[in-house]
C-alpha positions as YAML, in Angstrom:
chain: A
units: angstrom
residues:
- id: 1
  name: UNK
  ca: [0.00, 0.00, 0.00]
- id: 2
  name: UNK
  ca: [1.43, 3.36, -1.04]
- id: 3
  name: UNK
  ca: [2.14, 5.98, 1.63]
- id: 4
  name: UNK
  ca: [0.83, 9.02, -0.25]
- id: 5
  name: UNK
  ca: [1.62, 12.47, 1.12]
- id: 6
  name: UNK
  ca: [0.49, 15.80, -0.29]
- id: 7
  name: UNK
  ca: [3.45, 17.84, -1.55]
- id: 8
  name: UNK
  ca: [3.66, 21.18, 0.24]
- id: 9
  name: UNK
  ca: [6.40, 23.77, 0.76]
- id: 10
  name: UNK
  ca: [6.08, 23.21, 4.48]
- id: 11
  name: UNK
  ca: [7.22, 19.60, 4.26]
- id: 12
  name: UNK
  ca: [9.14, 19.38, 0.97]
- id: 13
  name: UNK
  ca: [10.97, 22.68, 0.48]
- id: 14
  name: UNK
  ca: [14.29, 21.12, 1.50]
- id: 15
  name: UNK
  ca: [13.68, 17.68, 0.05]
- id: 16
  name: UNK
  ca: [14.54, 16.19, -3.31]
- id: 17
  name: UNK
  ca: [13.51, 13.16, -5.32]
- id: 18
  name: UNK
  ca: [15.35, 10.61, -7.36]
- id: 19
  name: UNK
  ca: [14.56, 9.69, -10.94]
- id: 20
  name: UNK
  ca: [12.96, 6.26, -11.09]
- id: 21
  name: UNK
  ca: [15.82, 3.75, -11.60]
- id: 22
  name: UNK
  ca: [13.62, 0.82, -12.68]
- id: 23
  name: UNK
  ca: [10.25, -0.88, -12.48]
- id: 24
  name: UNK
  ca: [10.56, -3.45, -9.70]
- id: 25
  name: UNK
  ca: [7.74, -1.59, -7.94]
- id: 26
  name: UNK
  ca: [5.43, -2.81, -10.75]
- id: 27
  name: UNK
  ca: [6.70, -6.40, -10.88]
- id: 28
  name: UNK
  ca: [3.54, -7.76, -9.24]
- id: 29
  name: UNK
  ca: [1.04, -5.79, -11.34]
- id: 30
  name: UNK
  ca: [-0.77, -8.29, -13.56]
- id: 31
  name: UNK
  ca: [-2.92, -5.41, -14.81]
- id: 32
  name: UNK
  ca: [-2.42, -1.66, -14.92]
- id: 33
  name: UNK
  ca: [-5.14, 1.01, -15.29]
- id: 34
  name: UNK
  ca: [-4.63, 3.18, -18.37]
- id: 35
  name: UNK
  ca: [-6.15, 6.45, -19.57]
- id: 36
  name: UNK
  ca: [-7.70, 7.35, -22.88]
- id: 37
  name: UNK
  ca: [-4.62, 8.98, -24.45]
- id: 38
  name: UNK
  ca: [-2.61, 5.80, -23.92]
- id: 39
  name: UNK
  ca: [-4.93, 3.52, -25.83]
- id: 40
  name: UNK
  ca: [-3.29, 3.66, -29.31]
- id: 41
  name: UNK
  ca: [0.21, 2.84, -28.03]
- id: 42
  name: UNK
  ca: [-0.94, 0.42, -25.35]
- id: 43
  name: UNK
  ca: [-3.15, -1.68, -27.62]
- id: 44
  name: UNK
  ca: [-0.32, -2.06, -30.12]
- id: 45
  name: UNK
  ca: [1.88, -3.66, -27.47]
- id: 46
  name: UNK
  ca: [-0.30, -5.48, -24.94]
- id: 47
  name: UNK
  ca: [-3.83, -6.81, -24.51]
- id: 48
  name: UNK
  ca: [-6.42, -4.29, -23.32]
- id: 49
  name: UNK
  ca: [-9.26, -5.37, -21.06]
- id: 50
  name: UNK
  ca: [-11.83, -3.88, -18.75]
- id: 51
  name: UNK
  ca: [-11.81, -4.37, -14.99]
- id: 52
  name: UNK
  ca: [-14.80, -4.10, -12.71]
- id: 53
  name: UNK
  ca: [-14.55, -2.25, -9.39]
- id: 54
  name: UNK
  ca: [-17.45, -1.14, -7.21]
- id: 55
  name: UNK
  ca: [-19.91, -1.61, -10.03]
- id: 56
  name: UNK
  ca: [-17.92, 0.45, -12.54]
- id: 57
  name: UNK
  ca: [-15.64, -0.59, -15.38]
- id: 58
  name: UNK
  ca: [-12.26, 0.88, -16.22]
- id: 59
  name: UNK
  ca: [-9.61, 0.40, -18.90]
- id: 60
  name: UNK
  ca: [-6.58, -1.71, -18.06]
- id: 61
  name: UNK
  ca: [-3.51, -3.11, -19.78]
- id: 62
  name: UNK
  ca: [-3.01, -6.84, -19.23]
- id: 63
  name: UNK
  ca: [0.58, -7.50, -18.16]
- id: 64
  name: UNK
  ca: [0.45, -10.98, -16.72]
- id: 65
  name: UNK
  ca: [-1.46, -14.25, -16.84]
- id: 66
  name: UNK
  ca: [-1.17, -15.09, -13.16]
- id: 67
  name: UNK
  ca: [-1.81, -13.06, -9.99]
- id: 68
  name: UNK
  ca: [1.05, -10.74, -8.96]
- id: 69
  name: UNK
  ca: [3.00, -11.39, -12.15]
- id: 70
  name: UNK
  ca: [4.05, -8.66, -14.58]
- id: 71
  name: UNK
  ca: [5.67, -10.29, -17.60]
- id: 72
  name: UNK
  ca: [7.03, -6.94, -18.79]
- id: 73
  name: UNK
  ca: [9.36, -6.55, -15.78]
- id: 74
  name: UNK
  ca: [12.45, -8.74, -15.42]
- id: 75
  name: UNK
  ca: [14.35, -9.65, -12.25]
- id: 76
  name: UNK
  ca: [16.51, -6.52, -12.53]
- id: 77
  name: UNK
  ca: [13.53, -4.19, -12.80]
- id: 78
  name: UNK
  ca: [14.07, -3.51, -16.50]
- id: 79
  name: UNK
  ca: [10.99, -2.99, -18.66]
- id: 80
  name: UNK
  ca: [10.84, -5.57, -21.45]
- id: 81
  name: UNK
  ca: [8.07, -4.14, -23.61]
- id: 82
  name: UNK
  ca: [7.95, -1.28, -26.09]
- id: 83
  name: UNK
  ca: [5.31, 0.72, -24.20]
- id: 84
  name: UNK
  ca: [5.39, 1.73, -20.55]
- id: 85
  name: UNK
  ca: [2.05, 2.77, -18.97]
- id: 86
  name: UNK
  ca: [1.86, 6.41, -17.95]
- id: 87
  name: UNK
  ca: [1.25, 5.66, -14.27]
- id: 88
  name: UNK
  ca: [4.65, 3.97, -14.12]
- id: 89
  name: UNK
  ca: [6.39, 6.83, -15.89]
- id: 90
  name: UNK
  ca: [5.11, 9.29, -13.28]
- id: 91
  name: UNK
  ca: [6.02, 7.13, -10.28]
- id: 92
  name: UNK
  ca: [6.27, 8.03, -7.38]
- id: 93
  name: UNK
  ca: [3.83, 10.89, -8.08]
- id: 94
  name: UNK
  ca: [0.07, 11.00, -8.65]
- id: 95
  name: UNK
  ca: [-2.87, 13.36, -8.40]
- id: 96
  name: UNK
  ca: [-5.39, 12.67, -5.65]
- id: 97
  name: UNK
  ca: [-8.75, 14.31, -5.12]
- id: 98
  name: UNK
  ca: [-9.24, 16.27, -1.91]
- id: 99
  name: UNK
  ca: [-12.45, 17.33, -0.24]
- id: 100
  name: UNK
  ca: [-15.86, 15.72, -0.20]
- id: 101
  name: UNK
  ca: [-16.72, 16.81, -3.74]
- id: 102
  name: UNK
  ca: [-13.50, 15.32, -5.11]
- id: 103
  name: UNK
  ca: [-12.95, 18.33, -7.37]
- id: 104
  name: UNK
  ca: [-9.80, 19.68, -5.75]
- id: 105
  name: UNK
  ca: [-6.70, 17.85, -6.93]
- id: 106
  name: UNK
  ca: [-3.52, 17.57, -4.88]
- id: 107
  name: UNK
  ca: [-0.15, 16.37, -6.16]
- id: 108
  name: UNK
  ca: [1.11, 13.58, -3.93]
- id: 109
  name: UNK
  ca: [4.25, 11.46, -3.60]
- id: 110
  name: UNK
  ca: [4.68, 7.94, -2.30]
- id: 111
  name: UNK
  ca: [6.95, 8.31, 0.72]
- id: 112
  name: UNK
  ca: [7.58, 4.56, 0.76]
- id: 113
  name: UNK
  ca: [8.94, 4.54, -2.80]
- id: 114
  name: UNK
  ca: [12.52, 5.02, -1.64]
- id: 115
  name: UNK
  ca: [12.84, 7.90, -4.12]
- id: 116
  name: UNK
  ca: [12.35, 10.81, -1.71]
- id: 117
  name: UNK
  ca: [15.48, 12.22, -0.12]
- id: 118
  name: UNK
  ca: [17.85, 15.16, -0.03]
- id: 119
  name: UNK
  ca: [20.94, 14.21, -2.02]
- id: 120
  name: UNK
  ca: [22.50, 17.06, -3.96]
- id: 121
  name: UNK
  ca: [22.35, 15.15, -7.24]
- id: 122
  name: UNK
  ca: [18.59, 14.59, -6.98]
- id: 123
  name: UNK
  ca: [15.71, 16.68, -8.34]
- id: 124
  name: UNK
  ca: [14.32, 19.49, -6.12]
- id: 125
  name: UNK
  ca: [10.62, 19.69, -5.33]
- id: 126
  name: UNK
  ca: [10.70, 23.49, -5.14]
- id: 127
  name: UNK
  ca: [12.92, 26.23, -6.59]
- id: 128
  name: UNK
  ca: [14.46, 29.14, -4.69]
- id: 129
  name: UNK
  ca: [11.32, 31.22, -5.21]
- id: 130
  name: UNK
  ca: [9.23, 28.63, -3.38]
- id: 131
  name: UNK
  ca: [7.45, 27.44, -6.52]
- id: 132
  name: UNK
  ca: [7.44, 23.98, -8.06]
- id: 133
  name: UNK
  ca: [10.74, 23.31, -9.81]
- id: 134
  name: UNK
  ca: [10.76, 22.97, -13.59]
- id: 135
  name: UNK
  ca: [10.86, 19.19, -13.30]
- id: 136
  name: UNK
  ca: [7.89, 19.20, -10.93]
- id: 137
  name: UNK
  ca: [5.91, 21.52, -13.21]
- id: 138
  name: UNK
  ca: [6.49, 19.12, -16.10]
- id: 139
  name: UNK
  ca: [5.38, 16.21, -13.94]
- id: 140
  name: UNK
  ca: [2.26, 18.08, -12.80]
- id: 141
  name: UNK
  ca: [1.33, 18.86, -16.41]
- id: 142
  name: UNK
  ca: [1.72, 15.22, -17.41]
- id: 143
  name: UNK
  ca: [-0.32, 14.07, -14.42]
- id: 144
  name: UNK
  ca: [-3.07, 16.61, -15.16]
- id: 145
  name: UNK
  ca: [-3.34, 15.42, -18.76]
- id: 146
  name: UNK
  ca: [-3.52, 11.85, -17.53]
- id: 147
  name: UNK
  ca: [-6.24, 12.72, -15.02]
- id: 148
  name: UNK
  ca: [-8.33, 14.27, -17.80]
- id: 149
  name: UNK
  ca: [-7.81, 11.12, -19.84]
- id: 150
  name: UNK
  ca: [-8.90, 8.96, -16.93]
- id: 151
  name: UNK
  ca: [-12.14, 10.92, -16.55]
- id: 152
  name: UNK
  ca: [-12.77, 10.57, -20.29]
- id: 153
  name: UNK
  ca: [-12.21, 6.81, -20.07]
- id: 154
  name: UNK
  ca: [-14.58, 6.57, -17.10]
- id: 155
  name: UNK
  ca: [-17.24, 8.44, -19.06]
- id: 156
  name: UNK
  ca: [-16.90, 6.16, -22.08]
- id: 157
  name: UNK
  ca: [-16.91, 3.01, -19.96]
- id: 158
  name: UNK
  ca: [-20.12, 4.19, -18.31]
- id: 159
  name: UNK
  ca: [-21.63, 4.70, -21.77]
- id: 160
  name: UNK
  ca: [-20.63, 1.19, -22.84]
- id: 161
  name: UNK
  ca: [-21.99, -0.23, -19.60]
- id: 162
  name: UNK
  ca: [-25.30, 1.56, -20.18]
- id: 163
  name: UNK
  ca: [-25.70, -0.41, -23.41]
- id: 164
  name: UNK
  ca: [-24.63, -3.72, -21.81]
- id: 165
  name: UNK
  ca: [-21.55, -4.14, -23.96]
- id: 166
  name: UNK
  ca: [-19.29, -5.78, -21.37]
- id: 167
  name: UNK
  ca: [-18.93, -9.52, -21.08]
- id: 168
  name: UNK
  ca: [-16.47, -11.71, -19.13]
- id: 169
  name: UNK
  ca: [-13.33, -12.47, -21.12]
- id: 170
  name: UNK
  ca: [-13.16, -16.21, -20.55]
- id: 171
  name: UNK
  ca: [-9.51, -16.83, -21.21]
- id: 172
  name: UNK
  ca: [-8.04, -20.31, -21.30]
- id: 173
  name: UNK
  ca: [-4.26, -20.36, -21.69]
- id: 174
  name: UNK
  ca: [-2.86, -23.70, -22.79]
- id: 175
  name: UNK
  ca: [0.36, -24.81, -21.12]
- id: 176
  name: UNK
  ca: [2.19, -28.11, -21.36]
- id: 177
  name: UNK
  ca: [0.78, -29.15, -18.00]
- id: 178
  name: UNK
  ca: [-2.78, -28.22, -18.99]
- id: 179
  name: UNK
  ca: [-5.14, -25.27, -19.40]
- id: 180
  name: UNK
  ca: [-5.09, -22.27, -17.11]
- id: 181
  name: UNK
  ca: [-8.16, -20.04, -16.70]
- id: 182
  name: UNK
  ca: [-7.72, -16.26, -16.38]
- id: 183
  name: UNK
  ca: [-10.54, -14.64, -14.44]
- id: 184
  name: UNK
  ca: [-11.59, -11.09, -13.62]
- id: 185
  name: UNK
  ca: [-11.16, -9.59, -17.09]
- id: 186
  name: UNK
  ca: [-13.93, -8.21, -19.28]
- id: 187
  name: UNK
  ca: [-14.08, -7.46, -22.99]
- id: 188
  name: UNK
  ca: [-16.51, -5.95, -25.48]
- id: 189
  name: UNK
  ca: [-19.45, -8.18, -26.33]
- id: 190
  name: UNK
  ca: [-18.95, -8.05, -30.09]
- id: 191
  name: UNK
  ca: [-22.30, -9.65, -30.88]
- id: 192
  name: UNK
  ca: [-24.13, -7.08, -28.75]
- id: 193
  name: UNK
  ca: [-22.09, -4.28, -30.28]
- id: 194
  name: UNK
  ca: [-23.04, -5.36, -33.80]
- id: 195
  name: UNK
  ca: [-26.71, -5.23, -32.85]
- id: 196
  name: UNK
  ca: [-26.61, -1.58, -31.79]
- id: 197
  name: UNK
  ca: [-28.97, 0.74, -33.59]
- id: 198
  name: UNK
  ca: [-27.64, 3.30, -36.04]
- id: 199
  name: UNK
  ca: [-28.65, 6.00, -33.58]
- id: 200
  name: UNK
  ca: [-26.50, 4.55, -30.79]
- id: 201
  name: UNK
  ca: [-23.62, 3.89, -33.19]
- id: 202
  name: UNK
  ca: [-23.61, 7.55, -34.23]
- id: 203
  name: UNK
  ca: [-23.75, 8.53, -30.56]
- id: 204
  name: UNK
  ca: [-20.65, 6.40, -29.90]
- id: 205
  name: UNK
  ca: [-18.87, 8.03, -32.82]
- id: 206
  name: UNK
  ca: [-19.56, 11.50, -31.44]
- id: 207
  name: UNK
  ca: [-18.47, 10.69, -27.90]
- id: 208
  name: UNK
  ca: [-15.26, 8.89, -28.86]
- id: 209
  name: UNK
  ca: [-16.44, 5.47, -27.69]
- id: 210
  name: UNK
  ca: [-15.83, 3.73, -31.02]
- id: 211
  name: UNK
  ca: [-12.01, 3.86, -30.84]
- id: 212
  name: UNK
  ca: [-12.20, 2.29, -27.37]
- id: 213
  name: UNK
  ca: [-14.38, -0.54, -28.64]
- id: 214
  name: UNK
  ca: [-12.24, -1.30, -31.68]
- id: 215
  name: UNK
  ca: [-8.94, -0.93, -29.81]
- id: 216
  name: UNK
  ca: [-10.00, -3.39, -27.14]
- id: 217
  name: UNK
  ca: [-11.24, -5.97, -29.65]
- id: 218
  name: UNK
  ca: [-8.13, -5.71, -31.82]
- id: 219
  name: UNK
  ca: [-5.77, -5.95, -28.85]
- id: 220
  name: UNK
  ca: [-7.15, -9.29, -27.70]
- id: 221
  name: UNK
  ca: [-4.88, -11.15, -30.10]
- id: 222
  name: UNK
  ca: [-1.90, -9.88, -28.08]
- id: 223
  name: UNK
  ca: [-2.79, -12.36, -25.35]
- id: 224
  name: UNK
  ca: [-0.92, -15.07, -27.29]
- id: 225
  name: UNK
  ca: [2.26, -12.98, -27.02]
- id: 226
  name: UNK
  ca: [1.90, -12.90, -23.24]
- id: 227
  name: UNK
  ca: [1.33, -16.64, -23.17]
- id: 228
  name: UNK
  ca: [4.55, -17.22, -25.12]
- id: 229
  name: UNK
  ca: [6.50, -15.03, -22.70]
- id: 230
  name: UNK
  ca: [4.96, -16.78, -19.70]
- id: 231
  name: UNK
  ca: [5.89, -20.22, -21.02]
- id: 232
  name: UNK
  ca: [9.42, -19.14, -21.86]
- id: 233
  name: UNK
  ca: [9.87, -17.66, -18.40]
- id: 234
  name: UNK
  ca: [8.52, -20.81, -16.74]
- id: 235
  name: UNK
  ca: [11.02, -22.97, -18.62]
- id: 236
  name: UNK
  ca: [13.92, -20.73, -17.62]
- id: 237
  name: UNK
  ca: [13.26, -21.06, -13.89]
...
């Protein structure tokens, strides 16, 4: 569990942060939430699925075929794929909503990341004028864009859910020792999608839901790539 702390001048004026040296922190992430802007690059490199949490669906990149296994991270923490999800590229930072209405956003850092310190060679949180440093401003901009993309993805997923377009992705991965079922993933119900009325189809086109539908369906073939990596890794142990 991350130890998230709001970044303020009071507590971080004299502190610095290290650039992320690797991705061991993500080694147990079998799935990773993604935002709308990531979809084109993500779907070209890994399977895309939907996850269900508290009655709502969200977009996620599939990174493993077993719990707590990320096939894109090796034992040294190096990333093995061509695309790295945005939430990993902004680690240890994220935007969190503050207040009961959830509208106020606060930039936070994971104090347990091991990347917060005060070494001279590290990146400052604040400049001499007491404002976010240039590096922090760039990070905040990237996080803000990602947050907007997450809200857009939530909106589109709600629209797809309204038209009952989600169905369990019943995956069966064949290994030498037998079949292995992957549970908890959802995909687009292609048959239900093809039965949509012209009116709803045009609505999807206007709201940007169509690229999400097609990207998810096309990315499903990438699951065989993950299976190949999983089998190769199992044989090397």
